[in-house]
PDB file of C-alpha atoms in Angstrom:
ATOM      1  CA  ALA V  29      -0.733 -32.690 -15.260  1.00 80.00           C
ATOM      2  CA  GLN V  30       2.925 -31.463 -14.697  1.00 90.00           C
ATOM      3  CA  LYS V  31       4.094 -29.556 -11.642  1.00 94.00           C
ATOM      4  CA  VAL V  32       7.164 -27.783 -10.601  1.00 96.00           C
ATOM      5  CA  THR V  33       7.704 -26.847  -6.919  1.00 96.00           C
ATOM      6  CA  GLN V  34      10.269 -24.366  -5.663  1.00 97.00           C
ATOM      7  CA  ALA V  35       9.942 -24.607  -1.868  1.00 94.00           C
ATOM      8  CA  GLN V  36      12.420 -21.810  -1.224  1.00 96.00           C
ATOM      9  CA  THR V  37      10.572 -18.522  -1.386  1.00 95.00           C
ATOM     10  CA  GLU V  38      13.284 -16.292  -0.527  1.00 96.00           C
ATOM     11  CA  ILE V  39      16.967 -16.963   0.368  1.00 97.00           C
ATOM     12  CA  SER V  40      19.543 -14.387   1.447  1.00 97.00           C
ATOM     13  CA  VAL V  41      23.229 -14.934   1.695  1.00 97.00           C
ATOM     14  CA  VAL V  42      26.421 -12.841   1.921  1.00 97.00           C
ATOM     15  CA  GLU V  43      28.716 -12.432  -1.043  1.00 97.00           C
ATOM     16  CA  LYS V  44      31.073 -15.326  -1.625  1.00 97.00           C
ATOM     17  CA  GLU V  45      28.758 -17.926   0.086  1.00 97.00           C
ATOM     18  CA  ASP V  46      27.580 -21.021  -1.919  1.00 97.00           C
ATOM     19  CA  VAL V  47      23.892 -21.296  -2.406  1.00 97.00           C
ATOM     20  CA  THR V  48      21.634 -23.900  -3.842  1.00 97.00           C
ATOM     21  CA  LEU V  49      18.175 -23.359  -5.210  1.00 98.00           C
ATOM     22  CA  ASP V  50      15.887 -26.428  -5.023  1.00 97.00           C
ATOM     23  CA  CYS V  51      13.467 -27.553  -7.812  1.00 98.00           C
ATOM     24  CA  VAL V  52      11.377 -30.699  -7.690  1.00 98.00           C
ATOM     25  CA  TYR V  53       9.006 -31.518 -10.566  1.00 97.00           C
ATOM     26  CA  GLU V  54       6.342 -34.014 -11.267  1.00 95.00           C
ATOM     27  CA  THR V  55       5.393 -35.398 -14.785  1.00 93.00           C
ATOM     28  CA  ARG V  56       3.947 -38.563 -16.279  1.00 92.00           C
ATOM     29  CA  ASP V  57       6.091 -38.006 -19.335  1.00 91.00           C
ATOM     30  CA  THR V  58       8.953 -40.082 -20.201  1.00 91.00           C
ATOM     31  CA  THR V  59      10.498 -37.349 -22.564  1.00 91.00           C
ATOM     32  CA  TYR V  60      10.596 -34.010 -20.838  1.00 93.00           C
ATOM     33  CA  TYR V  61      12.791 -30.742 -20.610  1.00 93.00           C
ATOM     34  CA  LEU V  62      13.776 -28.848 -17.435  1.00 94.00           C
ATOM     35  CA  PHE V  63      14.777 -25.209 -17.540  1.00 94.00           C
ATOM     36  CA  TRP V  64      16.114 -22.691 -15.435  1.00 96.00           C
ATOM     37  CA  TYR V  65      15.515 -18.995 -15.909  1.00 96.00           C
ATOM     38  CA  LYS V  66      16.761 -15.814 -14.191  1.00 96.00           C
ATOM     39  CA  GLN V  67      14.839 -12.631 -13.694  1.00 96.00           C
ATOM     40  CA  PRO V  68      16.881  -9.627 -12.468  1.00 95.00           C
ATOM     41  CA  PRO V  69      15.384  -6.706 -10.753  1.00 93.00           C
ATOM     42  CA  SER V  70      15.151  -5.041 -14.257  1.00 92.00           C
ATOM     43  CA  GLY V  71      12.321  -7.507 -14.959  1.00 92.00           C
ATOM     44  CA  GLU V  72      13.407  -9.475 -17.970  1.00 92.00           C
ATOM     45  CA  LEU V  73      13.588 -13.416 -18.136  1.00 94.00           C
ATOM     46  CA  VAL V  74      16.946 -14.746 -19.057  1.00 93.00           C
ATOM     47  CA  PHE V  75      17.440 -18.400 -20.088  1.00 92.00           C
ATOM     48  CA  LEU V  76      20.254 -20.340 -18.153  1.00 93.00           C
ATOM     49  CA  ILE V  77      20.059 -23.827 -19.049  1.00 91.00           C
ATOM     50  CA  ARG V  78      17.968 -26.570 -20.256  1.00 91.00           C
ATOM     51  CA  ARG V  79      18.361 -30.502 -19.499  1.00 91.00           C
ATOM     52  CA  ASN V  80      16.350 -33.296 -21.292  1.00 90.00           C
ATOM     53  CA  SER V  81      15.233 -36.246 -19.274  1.00 91.00           C
ATOM     54  CA  PHE V  82      17.632 -38.706 -20.931  1.00 89.00           C
ATOM     55  CA  ASP V  83      20.714 -36.661 -20.033  1.00 85.00           C
ATOM     56  CA  GLU V  84      21.369 -36.890 -16.288  1.00 82.00           C
ATOM     57  CA  GLN V  85      25.067 -35.528 -16.492  1.00 81.00           C
ATOM     58  CA  ASN V  86      25.609 -32.450 -14.194  1.00 83.00           C
ATOM     59  CA  GLU V  87      26.667 -29.317 -15.850  1.00 84.00           C
ATOM     60  CA  ILE V  88      28.999 -26.614 -14.676  1.00 85.00           C
ATOM     61  CA  SER V  89      29.262 -23.196 -16.216  1.00 86.00           C
ATOM     62  CA  GLY V  90      31.569 -20.852 -14.600  1.00 92.00           C
ATOM     63  CA  ARG V  91      30.136 -20.389 -11.028  1.00 93.00           C
ATOM     64  CA  TYR V  92      26.887 -21.986 -11.739  1.00 94.00           C
ATOM     65  CA  SER V  93      26.227 -25.752 -11.677  1.00 92.00           C
ATOM     66  CA  TRP V  94      23.139 -27.953 -12.028  1.00 93.00           C
ATOM     67  CA  ASN V  95      22.407 -31.297 -10.363  1.00 94.00           C
ATOM     68  CA  PHE V  96      19.720 -33.271 -12.213  1.00 94.00           C
ATOM     69  CA  GLN V  97      18.603 -36.489 -10.356  1.00 93.00           C
ATOM     70  CA  LYS V  98      15.652 -38.410 -11.865  1.00 93.00           C
ATOM     71  CA  SER V  99      15.282 -40.660  -8.954  1.00 93.00           C
ATOM     72  CA  THR V 100      14.262 -37.805  -6.748  1.00 95.00           C
ATOM     73  CA  SER V 101      12.718 -35.748  -9.463  1.00 96.00           C
ATOM     74  CA  SER V 102      14.997 -32.706  -8.600  1.00 96.00           C
ATOM     75  CA  PHE V 103      16.901 -30.199 -10.811  1.00 96.00           C
ATOM     76  CA  ASN V 104      18.784 -28.144  -8.320  1.00 96.00           C
ATOM     77  CA  PHE V 105      20.938 -25.142  -9.095  1.00 95.00           C
ATOM     78  CA  THR V 106      24.042 -24.169  -7.233  1.00 95.00           C
ATOM     79  CA  ILE V 107      25.880 -20.758  -7.313  1.00 96.00           C
ATOM     80  CA  THR V 108      29.455 -20.907  -6.151  1.00 96.00           C
ATOM     81  CA  ALA V 109      30.896 -17.911  -4.440  1.00 96.00           C
ATOM     82  CA  SER V 110      27.786 -15.815  -4.922  1.00 96.00           C
ATOM     83  CA  GLN V 111      28.004 -12.231  -6.079  1.00 97.00           C
ATOM     84  CA  VAL V 112      25.639  -9.256  -5.748  1.00 96.00           C
ATOM     85  CA  VAL V 113      24.935  -9.393  -9.434  1.00 96.00           C
ATOM     86  CA  ASP V 114      23.347 -12.953  -8.729  1.00 97.00           C
ATOM     87  CA  SER V 115      20.574 -11.269  -6.755  1.00 97.00           C
ATOM     88  CA  ALA V 116      17.358 -12.120  -8.790  1.00 97.00           C
ATOM     89  CA  VAL V 117      14.349 -14.367  -8.913  1.00 97.00           C
ATOM     90  CA  TYR V 118      15.179 -17.638 -10.363  1.00 97.00           C
ATOM     91  CA  PHE V 119      12.590 -19.833 -11.936  1.00 97.00           C
ATOM     92  CA  CYS V 120      12.586 -23.580 -12.507  1.00 97.00           C
ATOM     93  CA  ALA V 121      10.427 -24.865 -15.466  1.00 95.00           C
ATOM     94  CA  LEU V 122       9.271 -27.986 -16.876  1.00 94.00           C
ATOM     95  CA  LYS V 123       7.991 -29.099 -20.570  1.00 92.00           C
ATOM     96  CA  GLY V 124       6.476 -32.507 -21.001  1.00 90.00           C
ATOM     97  CA  GLU V 125       6.641 -33.805 -24.501  1.00 85.00           C
ATOM     98  CA  GLU V 126       3.804 -36.469 -24.471  1.00 82.00           C
ATOM     99  CA  THR V 127       0.848 -35.307 -22.335  1.00 75.00           C
ATOM    100  CA  SER V 128       1.542 -31.584 -21.763  1.00 70.00           C
ATOM    101  CA  GLY V 129       2.023 -30.626 -25.592  1.00 68.00           C
ATOM    102  CA  SER V 130       4.003 -27.385 -25.776  1.00 71.00           C
ATOM    103  CA  ARG V 131       3.132 -26.158 -22.418  1.00 83.00           C
ATOM    104  CA  LEU V 132       5.833 -24.818 -20.218  1.00 88.00           C
ATOM    105  CA  THR V 133       5.050 -24.903 -16.529  1.00 92.00           C
ATOM    106  CA  PHE V 134       6.884 -22.810 -14.016  1.00 94.00           C
ATOM    107  CA  GLY V 135       7.679 -22.970 -10.345  1.00 95.00           C
ATOM    108  CA  GLU V 136       6.790 -20.145  -8.235  1.00 95.00           C
ATOM    109  CA  GLY V 137      10.223 -18.846  -8.252  1.00 95.00           C
ATOM    110  CA  THR V 138      13.039 -18.250  -5.503  1.00 97.00           C
ATOM    111  CA  GLN V 139      14.190 -14.671  -4.677  1.00 96.00           C
ATOM    112  CA  LEU V 140      17.810 -14.809  -4.098  1.00 98.00           C
ATOM    113  CA  THR V 141      19.395 -11.724  -2.325  1.00 97.00           C
ATOM    114  CA  VAL V 142      23.051 -11.682  -2.080  1.00 97.00           C
ATOM    115  CA  ASN V 143      24.338  -9.136   0.324  1.00 96.00           C
ATOM    116  CA  PRO V 144      27.724  -7.404   0.175  1.00 95.00           C
TER     117      PRO V 144
ATOM    118  CA  ASN L   6      17.454  -8.898 -34.212  1.00 59.00           C
ATOM    119  CA  ALA L   7      14.823  -7.320 -32.019  1.00 73.00           C
ATOM    120  CA  GLY L   8      13.881 -10.784 -30.713  1.00 93.00           C
ATOM    121  CA  VAL L   9      10.423 -10.484 -28.873  1.00 96.00           C
ATOM    122  CA  THR L  10       9.099  -7.018 -28.671  1.00 96.00           C
ATOM    123  CA  GLN L  11       6.137  -6.163 -26.442  1.00 97.00           C
ATOM    124  CA  THR L  12       4.261  -2.994 -26.365  1.00 96.00           C
ATOM    125  CA  PRO L  13       3.418  -0.903 -24.339  1.00 96.00           C
ATOM    126  CA  LYS L  14       5.655  -1.469 -21.453  1.00 96.00           C
ATOM    127  CA  PHE L  15       3.272   0.164 -18.885  1.00 96.00           C
ATOM    128  CA  GLN L  16      -0.409   0.711 -19.023  1.00 96.00           C
ATOM    129  CA  VAL L  17      -3.007   1.895 -16.462  1.00 96.00           C
ATOM    130  CA  LEU L  18      -6.672   0.969 -17.279  1.00 95.00           C
ATOM    131  CA  LYS L  19     -10.068   1.549 -15.500  1.00 96.00           C
ATOM    132  CA  THR L  20     -12.329  -1.469 -14.847  1.00 97.00           C
ATOM    133  CA  GLY L  21     -14.354  -2.279 -17.764  1.00 96.00           C
ATOM    134  CA  GLN L  22     -12.030  -0.984 -20.403  1.00 96.00           C
ATOM    135  CA  SER L  23     -10.621  -3.016 -23.142  1.00 95.00           C
ATOM    136  CA  MET L  24      -7.089  -3.149 -24.769  1.00 95.00           C
ATOM    137  CA  THR L  25      -4.733  -5.025 -26.819  1.00 97.00           C
ATOM    138  CA  LEU L  26      -1.150  -5.961 -25.663  1.00 98.00           C
ATOM    139  CA  GLN L  27       0.999  -6.324 -28.673  1.00 98.00           C
ATOM    140  CA  CYS L  28       3.682  -9.034 -29.147  1.00 98.00           C
ATOM    141  CA  ALA L  29       5.936  -9.369 -32.435  1.00 97.00           C
ATOM    142  CA  GLN L  30       8.899 -11.617 -33.005  1.00 96.00           C
ATOM    143  CA  ASP L  31      11.327 -11.465 -35.907  1.00 94.00           C
ATOM    144  CA  MET L  32      12.825 -14.812 -35.675  1.00 93.00           C
ATOM    145  CA  ASN L  33      10.435 -16.678 -37.698  1.00 93.00           C
ATOM    146  CA  HIS L  34       9.397 -18.716 -34.641  1.00 93.00           C
ATOM    147  CA  GLU L  35       6.293 -21.206 -34.842  1.00 93.00           C
ATOM    148  CA  TYR L  36       5.314 -21.017 -31.170  1.00 93.00           C
ATOM    149  CA  MET L  37       4.255 -18.070 -29.333  1.00 95.00           C
ATOM    150  CA  SER L  38       2.617 -17.752 -25.841  1.00 95.00           C
ATOM    151  CA  TRP L  39       1.358 -15.235 -23.300  1.00 97.00           C
ATOM    152  CA  TYR L  40       2.035 -15.634 -19.533  1.00 97.00           C
ATOM    153  CA  ARG L  41       1.000 -13.499 -16.647  1.00 97.00           C
ATOM    154  CA  GLN L  42       3.173 -13.217 -13.528  1.00 96.00           C
ATOM    155  CA  ASP L  43       1.875 -12.499 -10.151  1.00 93.00           C
ATOM    156  CA  PRO L  44       3.721 -12.486  -6.794  1.00 84.00           C
ATOM    157  CA  GLY L  45       4.325 -15.747  -5.515  1.00 80.00           C
ATOM    158  CA  MET L  46       2.682 -17.701  -8.396  1.00 82.00           C
ATOM    159  CA  GLY L  47       5.379 -17.851 -10.971  1.00 88.00           C
ATOM    160  CA  LEU L  48       4.358 -17.441 -14.635  1.00 94.00           C
ATOM    161  CA  ARG L  49       1.082 -19.020 -15.812  1.00 94.00           C
ATOM    162  CA  LEU L  50       0.258 -19.631 -19.142  1.00 94.00           C
ATOM    163  CA  ILE L  51      -2.830 -17.705 -20.704  1.00 96.00           C
ATOM    164  CA  HIS L  52      -2.994 -18.781 -24.278  1.00 96.00           C
ATOM    165  CA  TYR L  53      -0.631 -19.966 -26.783  1.00 94.00           C
ATOM    166  CA  SER L  54      -0.139 -20.837 -30.587  1.00 94.00           C
ATOM    167  CA  VAL L  55       1.779 -23.407 -32.541  1.00 91.00           C
ATOM    168  CA  GLY L  56       1.545 -21.583 -35.566  1.00 92.00           C
ATOM    169  CA  ALA L  57      -0.444 -18.824 -37.645  1.00 93.00           C
ATOM    170  CA  GLY L  58      -4.157 -19.551 -37.567  1.00 94.00           C
ATOM    171  CA  ILE L  59      -3.813 -21.816 -34.531  1.00 93.00           C
ATOM    172  CA  THR L  60      -4.457 -20.777 -30.978  1.00 95.00           C
ATOM    173  CA  ASP L  61      -5.319 -22.814 -27.786  1.00 93.00           C
ATOM    174  CA  GLN L  62      -5.986 -22.033 -23.991  1.00 93.00           C
ATOM    175  CA  GLY L  63      -3.442 -22.273 -21.373  1.00 92.00           C
ATOM    176  CA  GLU L  64      -3.988 -22.391 -17.645  1.00 91.00           C
ATOM    177  CA  VAL L  65      -5.692 -19.043 -17.070  1.00 95.00           C
ATOM    178  CA  PRO L  66      -7.568 -17.969 -20.303  1.00 96.00           C
ATOM    179  CA  ASN L  67     -10.624 -16.274 -18.991  1.00 95.00           C
ATOM    180  CA  GLY L  68     -11.063 -12.833 -19.741  1.00 95.00           C
ATOM    181  CA  TYR L  69      -8.401 -12.733 -22.472  1.00 97.00           C
ATOM    182  CA  ASN L  70      -8.602 -13.502 -26.259  1.00 97.00           C
ATOM    183  CA  VAL L  71      -5.821 -14.021 -28.916  1.00 97.00           C
ATOM    184  CA  SER L  72      -5.396 -14.355 -32.564  1.00 96.00           C
ATOM    185  CA  ARG L  73      -2.503 -15.411 -34.857  1.00 97.00           C
ATOM    186  CA  SER L  74      -3.012 -14.079 -38.242  1.00 96.00           C
ATOM    187  CA  THR L  75       0.706 -14.041 -39.030  1.00 96.00           C
ATOM    188  CA  THR L  76       3.714 -15.720 -37.848  1.00 96.00           C
ATOM    189  CA  GLU L  77       5.147 -12.599 -36.399  1.00 96.00           C
ATOM    190  CA  ASP L  78       2.526 -11.172 -34.445  1.00 97.00           C
ATOM    191  CA  PHE L  79       0.444 -12.646 -31.380  1.00 98.00           C
ATOM    192  CA  PRO L  80      -1.760  -9.938 -29.660  1.00 98.00           C
ATOM    193  CA  LEU L  81      -3.532 -10.492 -26.397  1.00 98.00           C
ATOM    194  CA  ARG L  82      -6.881  -8.647 -25.864  1.00 97.00           C
ATOM    195  CA  LEU L  83      -8.543  -7.826 -22.513  1.00 96.00           C
ATOM    196  CA  LEU L  84     -12.264  -7.738 -23.403  1.00 91.00           C
ATOM    197  CA  SER L  85     -13.275  -5.982 -20.158  1.00 95.00           C
ATOM    198  CA  ALA L  86     -10.494  -5.191 -17.888  1.00 95.00           C
ATOM    199  CA  ALA L  87     -10.918  -6.295 -14.103  1.00 96.00           C
ATOM    200  CA  PRO L  88      -8.646  -5.649 -11.077  1.00 96.00           C
ATOM    201  CA  SER L  89      -7.800  -9.272 -10.993  1.00 95.00           C
ATOM    202  CA  GLN L  90      -6.127  -8.857 -14.321  1.00 97.00           C
ATOM    203  CA  THR L  91      -3.408  -6.552 -12.821  1.00 97.00           C
ATOM    204  CA  SER L  92      -0.300  -8.333 -13.605  1.00 97.00           C
ATOM    205  CA  VAL L  93       2.867  -8.252 -15.486  1.00 97.00           C
ATOM    206  CA  TYR L  94       2.349 -10.062 -18.929  1.00 98.00           C
ATOM    207  CA  PHE L  95       5.147 -11.763 -20.795  1.00 97.00           C
ATOM    208  CA  CYS L  96       5.084 -12.923 -24.318  1.00 97.00           C
ATOM    209  CA  ALA L  97       7.525 -15.645 -25.455  1.00 95.00           C
ATOM    210  CA  SER L  98       8.478 -17.453 -28.630  1.00 94.00           C
ATOM    211  CA  GLN L  99       9.978 -20.733 -29.495  1.00 92.00           C
ATOM    212  CA  ARG L 100      11.282 -21.877 -32.759  1.00 89.00           C
ATOM    213  CA  VAL L 101       8.970 -24.927 -32.927  1.00 83.00           C
ATOM    214  CA  TRP L 102       6.501 -26.230 -30.524  1.00 77.00           C
ATOM    215  CA  THR L 103       8.025 -29.709 -30.233  1.00 77.00           C
ATOM    216  CA  GLY L 104      11.197 -30.360 -28.558  1.00 78.00           C
ATOM    217  CA  GLY L 105      13.328 -28.650 -25.835  1.00 79.00           C
ATOM    218  CA  GLN L 106      14.262 -25.301 -27.276  1.00 83.00           C
ATOM    219  CA  PRO L 107      14.225 -22.538 -24.760  1.00 86.00           C
ATOM    220  CA  GLN L 108      11.615 -19.774 -24.973  1.00 90.00           C
ATOM    221  CA  HIS L 109      12.527 -16.231 -25.774  1.00 93.00           C
ATOM    222  CA  PHE L 110      10.760 -13.619 -23.714  1.00 95.00           C
ATOM    223  CA  GLY L 111       9.953 -10.075 -24.333  1.00 96.00           C
ATOM    224  CA  ASP L 112      10.498  -7.576 -21.553  1.00 95.00           C
ATOM    225  CA  GLY L 113       7.072  -7.634 -20.357  1.00 96.00           C
ATOM    226  CA  THR L 114       4.130  -5.246 -19.932  1.00 97.00           C
ATOM    227  CA  ARG L 115       3.206  -4.046 -16.649  1.00 96.00           C
ATOM    228  CA  LEU L 116      -0.653  -3.630 -16.357  1.00 97.00           C
ATOM    229  CA  SER L 117      -2.719  -1.927 -13.717  1.00 96.00           C
ATOM    230  CA  ILE L 118      -6.389  -2.065 -13.558  1.00 96.00           C
ATOM    231  CA  LEU L 119      -8.235   0.537 -11.368  1.00 95.00           C
TER     232      LEU L 119
END
């Protein structure tokens, strides 16, 4: 079985602060994929990033960065200089290739509120 | 391209009623799935399909039926609605069922069972 844990249920920051959203995963598969999705107040799910298990390079995209560490089974997401528009629920998700078939498992989500 | 289209966006049902949530994608994706989203529980997989004519159960399949007669459509049927099925339902598609392509999600259907 695979599992994703987002221990932070809610985070509140003031604009321009940096914030890190934690994601810890469990899987028996050697080939797997990790994802982050954003759900703004309007409700749709927006894909942000994908990482596969063989690529531990960190990634930066503008104010967003992701830190993938297989040694700690974590795939954390950092927003630098947060803005009010970053307020959303963020989901981390896992897809194992060998034992989990095509199933995508989501964490419980982290509600991020950025206050002006 | 419309992507993944879900209808209706909102629905209120009485306990015991049946209904079908529609999902259509125009990207020729092999894989389609249905999730429900409940507060504090993330998205949980209900049913999924790896191609036309093939469906399988996800994590929370009880009370729901699906079929996949075409590549484009993947309707979700509630057989006898119960208050516990009050939720937001998302349909998603993915180009092929293997590999790490991201899933594309519809805008969701907010369903209330009274």
